[in-house]
Amino acid sequence: MISKRNISDFFRFIDSHSAFVIAGHKEPDGDCIASCLALDELLRLKGKKTVLLSAGPFKKTETKAYEHLFKTEFDDIQNITDYGLFITDCSSKDRIGELNIAKLDFDTFIIDHHKTSDSSGGNCIIDASAPAAAYIVQQLFEAVHGEVTKTAAEILFFGLSTDSGFFRFLESNSADVFMAASRLISKGANPKKTYNLMTGGKSFSSRKLLGKQLDHAEAYFDGKLIITYETMEDTLAYGQNGRDSDALYQNLLAIEGVEAIVNIRQETEEQCTIGFRSREQVDVSSVASCFGGGGHKNASGASCKAVIKELIPQILQEFQKIL
Ligand SMILES: [Mn+2]
């Protein structure tokens, strides 16, 4: 739960500007979009002018319907002093990607729930115990407006649902989160619709790619770690539209005795992205940070200059220390 101090910081920030730019991280997910859109609605309810920005790309199936709501460039530079900048679901300007605002000097307020975030200084609400940025935005919405609107309830429930794996990642200490979810349902959010939006709409080729990735999977450390990958050939054949790495992780994490999963994707001849997931105790954000990335204890990512073959031994070396 956010504190009274968080709420007063937020009030002070929105009172100090007449207009706001709202931006999340690049390759937005449901939570990123939800926290941006609900914040946008709240600010407009307060009579503020808003600009929603995203560097994209909108790769995830469930995010595509929202792409048209976001601009890729801030074009009101002559009035820049009127604007405050909200960054949600990430904590730094380098995570927002190739946006022209990255070079501009804005008064900035950060709303985030990532463990690797730097929580020092004012003008930020960073709560690593929050299951979603949308959960923080919901609390702000309710503090400012009394209750959420139907549109905000729907999008916030979508954000909370995507980041919590439709509540599967939550533990027994999450009563407050379920109470917040209950308030969203009472305002019109629909769990069945949301689940279908999150998990449906996948392409046939995304299932074929899943097959490839399951086939590439290898087990290490007595099956505690599974590493799989996607080559550029796999991407060319099956991965062009609508990947479903969530389904891949869900499948592999179901293996008995497994503690962590690594999924490497060769993006270009010399660039890889790495996805990390863990089930319980293993903190994959510490491994991700060795490769220039970060994230949560149980879900992290990195992007680095590498080829798959050479990267696997390096990843094994880091896991050796913690498994
Ligand atoms: Mn998030």
Short mmCIF file of C-alpha atoms and ligand atoms in Angstrom, two decimals:
data_model
loop_
_atom_site.label_atom_id
_atom_site.label_comp_id
_atom_site.label_asym_id
_atom_site.label_seq_id
_atom_site.Cartn_x
_atom_site.Cartn_y
_atom_site.Cartn_z
CA MET A 1 0.00 0.00 0.00
CA ILE A 2 1.25 3.47 -0.78
CA SER A 3 1.77 5.94 2.06
CA LYS A 4 0.11 9.28 2.89
CA ARG A 5 3.44 10.88 2.02
CA ASN A 6 3.29 9.25 -1.47
CA ILE A 7 -0.19 10.63 -1.97
CA SER A 8 0.75 14.16 -0.90
CA ASP A 9 3.85 14.05 -3.16
CA PHE A 10 1.57 13.05 -6.02
CA PHE A 11 -0.94 15.85 -5.23
CA ARG A 12 1.86 18.40 -5.08
CA PHE A 13 3.24 17.27 -8.43
CA ILE A 14 -0.08 17.39 -10.27
CA ASP A 15 -0.85 20.80 -8.76
CA SER A 16 2.44 22.20 -10.02
CA HIS A 17 1.75 21.69 -13.76
CA SER A 18 -1.14 22.32 -16.14
CA ALA A 19 -0.05 19.63 -18.61
CA PHE A 20 1.61 16.24 -18.43
CA VAL A 21 3.50 13.84 -20.62
CA ILE A 22 2.93 10.20 -19.63
CA ALA A 23 5.37 7.53 -20.78
CA GLY A 24 6.05 3.90 -19.86
CA HIS A 25 8.81 1.53 -20.90
CA LYS A 26 9.59 0.45 -24.45
CA GLU A 27 7.90 -2.79 -25.64
CA PRO A 28 4.94 -2.00 -23.40
CA ASP A 29 3.08 -4.77 -21.59
CA GLY A 30 -0.45 -4.70 -20.22
CA ASP A 31 0.58 -3.14 -16.92
CA CYS A 32 2.59 -0.42 -18.62
CA ILE A 33 -0.35 0.51 -20.85
CA ALA A 34 -2.87 0.27 -18.02
CA SER A 35 -0.89 2.47 -15.66
CA CYS A 36 -0.39 5.08 -18.41
CA LEU A 37 -4.04 5.11 -19.51
CA ALA A 38 -5.55 5.25 -16.01
CA LEU A 39 -3.15 8.01 -15.03
CA ASP A 40 -4.11 9.84 -18.22
CA GLU A 41 -7.81 9.60 -17.35
CA LEU A 42 -7.21 10.78 -13.80
CA LEU A 43 -5.22 13.82 -14.94
CA ARG A 44 -7.88 14.74 -17.49
CA LEU A 45 -10.55 14.45 -14.79
CA LYS A 46 -8.47 17.03 -12.89
CA GLY A 47 -8.64 19.34 -15.93
CA LYS A 48 -5.07 18.73 -17.04
CA LYS A 49 -3.80 18.48 -20.60
CA THR A 50 -2.09 15.17 -21.32
CA VAL A 51 0.13 13.54 -23.92
CA LEU A 52 0.58 9.76 -23.94
CA LEU A 53 3.88 8.58 -25.38
CA SER A 54 5.32 5.17 -26.15
CA ALA A 55 8.37 4.15 -28.12
CA GLY A 56 6.66 0.80 -28.87
CA PRO A 57 6.89 -1.68 -30.45
CA PHE A 58 3.52 -3.08 -29.37
CA LYS A 59 4.59 -6.70 -29.76
CA LYS A 60 2.32 -8.45 -27.28
CA THR A 61 -1.05 -9.49 -28.72
CA GLU A 62 -3.00 -8.00 -25.84
CA THR A 63 -1.37 -4.57 -26.26
CA LYS A 64 -2.07 -4.00 -29.95
CA ALA A 65 -5.55 -2.53 -29.47
CA TYR A 66 -4.06 0.33 -27.45
CA GLU A 67 -1.26 1.35 -29.80
CA HIS A 68 -3.28 4.11 -31.51
CA LEU A 69 -3.72 5.93 -28.19
CA PHE A 70 0.00 6.64 -27.89
CA LYS A 71 2.13 9.14 -29.79
CA THR A 72 5.74 8.39 -30.63
CA GLU A 73 6.91 11.99 -30.34
CA PHE A 74 6.36 14.98 -28.08
CA ASP A 75 5.56 17.89 -30.41
CA ASP A 76 4.66 20.75 -28.06
CA ILE A 77 8.24 21.76 -27.37
CA GLN A 78 7.49 25.51 -27.47
CA ASN A 79 5.30 25.07 -24.36
CA ILE A 80 7.57 22.59 -22.62
CA THR A 81 7.74 24.54 -19.35
CA ASP A 82 4.02 23.84 -18.75
CA TYR A 83 4.63 20.10 -18.69
CA GLY A 84 5.45 17.60 -16.00
CA LEU A 85 6.55 14.10 -16.99
CA PHE A 86 5.17 10.89 -15.50
CA ILE A 87 7.19 7.75 -16.06
CA THR A 88 5.32 4.60 -15.09
CA ASP A 89 6.26 0.92 -14.81
CA CYS A 90 9.96 1.75 -15.11
CA SER A 91 12.29 4.15 -13.38
CA SER A 92 14.60 5.76 -15.85
CA LYS A 93 14.61 7.62 -19.09
CA ASP A 94 16.72 4.92 -20.78
CA ARG A 95 13.97 2.32 -20.25
CA ILE A 96 11.44 4.45 -22.15
CA GLY A 97 13.34 3.86 -25.40
CA GLU A 98 13.82 6.08 -28.40
CA LEU A 99 11.59 9.02 -27.52
CA ASN A 100 12.51 12.64 -28.07
CA ILE A 101 11.55 13.47 -24.47
CA ALA A 102 14.60 11.48 -23.29
CA LYS A 103 16.77 14.43 -24.24
CA LEU A 104 14.44 17.08 -22.83
CA ASP A 105 14.58 18.35 -19.30
CA PHE A 106 11.24 17.71 -17.61
CA ASP A 107 10.13 17.94 -14.03
CA THR A 108 9.65 14.17 -13.56
CA PHE A 109 7.59 11.90 -11.31
CA ILE A 110 8.20 8.14 -11.32
CA ILE A 111 5.65 5.43 -10.49
CA ASP A 112 7.21 1.97 -10.44
CA HIS A 113 7.27 -1.44 -8.77
CA HIS A 114 10.54 -2.92 -10.05
CA LYS A 115 13.01 -4.23 -7.53
CA THR A 116 16.06 -2.85 -9.27
CA SER A 117 14.62 0.67 -9.16
CA ASP A 118 16.41 3.40 -7.33
CA SER A 119 13.97 4.71 -4.73
CA SER A 120 16.02 7.62 -3.49
CA GLY A 121 14.80 11.19 -3.73
CA GLY A 122 11.29 12.71 -3.82
CA ASN A 123 9.03 12.85 -6.85
CA CYS A 124 8.62 9.11 -7.03
CA ILE A 125 6.50 6.25 -5.75
CA ILE A 126 8.50 3.06 -6.03
CA ASP A 127 6.97 0.09 -4.27
CA ALA A 128 8.61 -3.26 -5.07
CA SER A 129 5.90 -5.02 -3.07
CA ALA A 130 3.21 -3.82 -5.48
CA PRO A 131 2.28 -6.58 -7.94
CA ALA A 132 1.71 -4.02 -10.72
CA ALA A 133 2.20 -0.34 -11.48
CA ALA A 134 -1.55 -0.37 -12.12
CA TYR A 135 -2.10 -1.24 -8.45
CA ILE A 136 -0.22 1.92 -7.41
CA VAL A 137 -2.12 4.04 -9.95
CA GLN A 138 -5.43 2.62 -8.68
CA GLN A 139 -4.59 3.81 -5.16
CA LEU A 140 -3.69 7.26 -6.50
CA PHE A 141 -6.88 7.37 -8.56
CA GLU A 142 -8.97 6.53 -5.51
CA ALA A 143 -7.11 9.02 -3.33
CA VAL A 144 -7.64 11.87 -5.81
CA HIS A 145 -11.05 11.03 -7.28
CA GLY A 146 -12.68 9.02 -4.48
CA GLU A 147 -13.30 5.98 -6.68
CA VAL A 148 -12.30 4.65 -10.08
CA THR A 149 -14.48 5.16 -13.16
CA LYS A 150 -15.69 2.18 -15.20
CA THR A 151 -13.08 2.76 -17.95
CA ALA A 152 -10.30 3.09 -15.37
CA ALA A 153 -11.56 -0.03 -13.55
CA GLU A 154 -11.42 -2.09 -16.74
CA ILE A 155 -7.94 -1.01 -17.76
CA LEU A 156 -6.51 -1.19 -14.23
CA PHE A 157 -7.86 -4.72 -13.80
CA PHE A 158 -6.21 -5.62 -17.11
CA GLY A 159 -2.88 -4.20 -15.85
CA LEU A 160 -3.07 -5.92 -12.48
CA SER A 161 -4.07 -9.19 -14.14
CA THR A 162 -1.25 -9.22 -16.69
CA ASP A 163 1.53 -8.49 -14.19
CA SER A 164 0.21 -10.94 -11.61
CA GLY A 165 -0.26 -13.75 -14.15
CA PHE A 166 -3.99 -13.49 -13.56
CA PHE A 167 -3.27 -13.58 -9.79
CA ARG A 168 -1.20 -16.77 -9.96
CA PHE A 169 1.97 -15.00 -8.77
CA LEU A 170 0.37 -13.60 -5.62
CA GLU A 171 1.03 -15.10 -2.23
CA SER A 172 -1.05 -15.29 0.92
CA ASN A 173 -0.01 -11.75 1.91
CA SER A 174 -2.05 -10.27 -0.94
CA ALA A 175 -5.40 -9.62 0.74
CA ASP A 176 -5.06 -5.88 0.03
CA VAL A 177 -4.50 -6.59 -3.65
CA PHE A 178 -7.63 -8.75 -3.84
CA MET A 179 -9.62 -6.04 -2.07
CA ALA A 180 -8.37 -3.55 -4.64
CA ALA A 181 -9.29 -6.01 -7.41
CA SER A 182 -12.73 -6.41 -5.84
CA ARG A 183 -13.28 -2.64 -6.03
CA LEU A 184 -12.37 -2.78 -9.75
CA ILE A 185 -14.89 -5.58 -10.34
CA SER A 186 -17.58 -3.64 -8.50
CA LYS A 187 -16.95 -0.73 -10.90
CA GLY A 188 -17.39 -2.92 -13.99
CA ALA A 189 -14.13 -4.81 -14.67
CA ASN A 190 -14.81 -8.29 -16.05
CA PRO A 191 -12.43 -11.15 -15.11
CA LYS A 192 -13.56 -13.53 -17.88
CA LYS A 193 -13.22 -10.87 -20.60
CA THR A 194 -9.86 -9.78 -19.21
CA TYR A 195 -8.51 -13.33 -19.14
CA ASN A 196 -9.57 -13.88 -22.75
CA LEU A 197 -7.99 -10.57 -23.77
CA MET A 198 -4.76 -11.59 -21.99
CA THR A 199 -4.47 -15.14 -23.29
CA GLY A 200 -6.45 -15.32 -26.54
CA GLY A 201 -5.89 -14.01 -30.04
CA LYS A 202 -2.62 -15.88 -30.60
CA SER A 203 -1.46 -16.87 -34.06
CA PHE A 204 -0.93 -20.46 -35.22
CA SER A 205 2.76 -19.70 -35.85
CA SER A 206 3.20 -18.58 -32.23
CA ARG A 207 2.25 -22.16 -31.19
CA LYS A 208 4.78 -23.56 -33.68
CA LEU A 209 7.47 -21.29 -32.21
CA LEU A 210 6.57 -22.54 -28.76
CA GLY A 211 7.24 -26.07 -30.06
CA LYS A 212 10.65 -24.99 -31.33
CA GLN A 213 11.56 -23.42 -28.01
CA LEU A 214 10.44 -26.47 -26.03
CA ASP A 215 12.54 -28.58 -28.38
CA HIS A 216 15.65 -26.40 -27.84
CA ALA A 217 15.31 -26.57 -24.04
CA GLU A 218 18.16 -28.13 -22.04
CA ALA A 219 18.25 -28.90 -18.32
CA TYR A 220 21.21 -27.99 -16.06
CA PHE A 221 22.11 -28.40 -12.38
CA ASP A 222 20.02 -31.57 -11.91
CA GLY A 223 17.08 -29.96 -13.65
CA LYS A 224 16.98 -26.88 -11.45
CA LEU A 225 17.69 -24.63 -14.43
CA ILE A 226 16.24 -24.87 -17.93
CA ILE A 227 17.74 -22.82 -20.75
CA THR A 228 16.07 -22.46 -24.11
CA TYR A 229 16.49 -20.11 -27.04
CA GLU A 230 15.10 -18.72 -30.26
CA THR A 231 17.47 -18.41 -33.22
CA MET A 232 17.12 -15.83 -35.97
CA GLU A 233 15.93 -18.67 -38.23
CA ASP A 234 13.19 -19.57 -35.72
CA THR A 235 12.13 -15.92 -35.59
CA LEU A 236 12.04 -15.71 -39.37
CA ALA A 237 9.95 -18.87 -39.66
CA TYR A 238 7.51 -18.45 -36.76
CA GLY A 239 8.24 -15.48 -34.54
CA GLN A 240 7.30 -12.53 -36.73
CA ASN A 241 4.00 -11.81 -35.07
CA GLY A 242 2.73 -12.38 -31.58
CA ARG A 243 5.24 -14.24 -29.46
CA ASP A 244 3.91 -15.89 -26.34
CA SER A 245 6.82 -16.18 -23.94
CA ASP A 246 4.37 -16.30 -21.02
CA ALA A 247 3.07 -19.65 -22.26
CA LEU A 248 6.65 -20.87 -22.67
CA TYR A 249 7.58 -19.95 -19.10
CA GLN A 250 4.37 -21.42 -17.74
CA ASN A 251 5.12 -24.71 -19.50
CA LEU A 252 8.73 -24.94 -18.36
CA LEU A 253 8.10 -23.78 -14.79
CA ALA A 254 5.66 -26.68 -14.45
CA ILE A 255 8.55 -29.18 -14.61
CA GLU A 256 9.17 -30.97 -11.32
CA GLY A 257 12.26 -29.69 -9.51
CA VAL A 258 12.83 -26.69 -11.78
CA GLU A 259 13.78 -23.43 -10.08
CA ALA A 260 14.63 -21.07 -12.92
CA ILE A 261 14.08 -20.64 -16.66
CA VAL A 262 16.18 -18.71 -19.15
CA ASN A 263 14.95 -17.86 -22.64
CA ILE A 264 17.49 -16.34 -25.03
CA ARG A 265 16.55 -14.70 -28.31
CA GLN A 266 19.09 -13.86 -30.98
CA GLU A 267 17.72 -10.48 -32.11
CA THR A 268 20.46 -9.63 -34.60
CA GLU A 269 23.79 -11.23 -35.57
CA GLU A 270 25.36 -9.78 -32.42
CA GLN A 271 22.52 -8.84 -30.08
CA CYS A 272 20.56 -11.07 -27.70
CA THR A 273 17.69 -10.47 -25.35
CA ILE A 274 17.41 -12.75 -22.34
CA GLY A 275 14.30 -13.50 -20.32
CA PHE A 276 14.61 -14.92 -16.80
CA ARG A 277 11.91 -16.50 -14.67
CA SER A 278 12.07 -18.29 -11.35
CA ARG A 279 9.51 -20.10 -9.26
CA GLU A 280 10.31 -19.29 -5.65
CA GLN A 281 13.57 -18.42 -3.90
CA VAL A 282 15.97 -17.89 -6.80
CA ASP A 283 16.48 -14.17 -7.43
CA VAL A 284 16.90 -13.92 -11.20
CA SER A 285 17.15 -10.11 -11.12
CA SER A 286 20.67 -10.54 -9.71
CA VAL A 287 21.62 -12.72 -12.70
CA ALA A 288 19.93 -10.33 -15.13
CA SER A 289 21.93 -7.44 -13.71
CA CYS A 290 25.18 -9.30 -14.59
CA PHE A 291 24.08 -8.95 -18.22
CA GLY A 292 23.10 -5.31 -17.97
CA GLY A 293 19.43 -5.93 -17.23
CA GLY A 294 17.15 -6.07 -14.24
CA GLY A 295 13.60 -6.59 -13.06
CA HIS A 296 11.91 -8.58 -10.33
CA LYS A 297 13.09 -11.48 -8.18
CA ASN A 298 10.97 -13.96 -10.16
CA ALA A 299 10.89 -12.21 -13.55
CA SER A 300 13.70 -10.27 -15.16
CA GLY A 301 15.22 -9.43 -18.50
CA ALA A 302 18.39 -8.22 -20.16
CA SER A 303 19.67 -7.24 -23.56
CA CYS A 304 23.33 -7.61 -24.45
CA LYS A 305 25.86 -7.99 -27.24
CA ALA A 306 26.29 -11.76 -27.62
CA VAL A 307 25.57 -14.90 -29.61
CA ILE A 308 23.53 -17.69 -28.05
CA LYS A 309 26.29 -20.32 -28.05
CA GLU A 310 28.73 -18.12 -26.16
CA LEU A 311 26.10 -16.68 -23.87
CA ILE A 312 24.89 -20.01 -22.43
CA PRO A 313 28.20 -20.85 -20.63
CA GLN A 314 28.27 -17.32 -19.17
CA ILE A 315 24.72 -17.68 -17.89
CA LEU A 316 25.55 -21.08 -16.38
CA GLN A 317 28.52 -19.53 -14.57
CA GLU A 318 26.25 -16.96 -12.91
CA PHE A 319 23.65 -19.56 -11.93
CA GLN A 320 26.39 -21.79 -10.52
CA LYS A 321 26.80 -19.17 -7.78
CA ILE A 322 23.16 -19.29 -6.66
CA LEU A 323 21.83 -22.77 -7.50
MN MN B 1 4.66 -3.75 -14.36
#
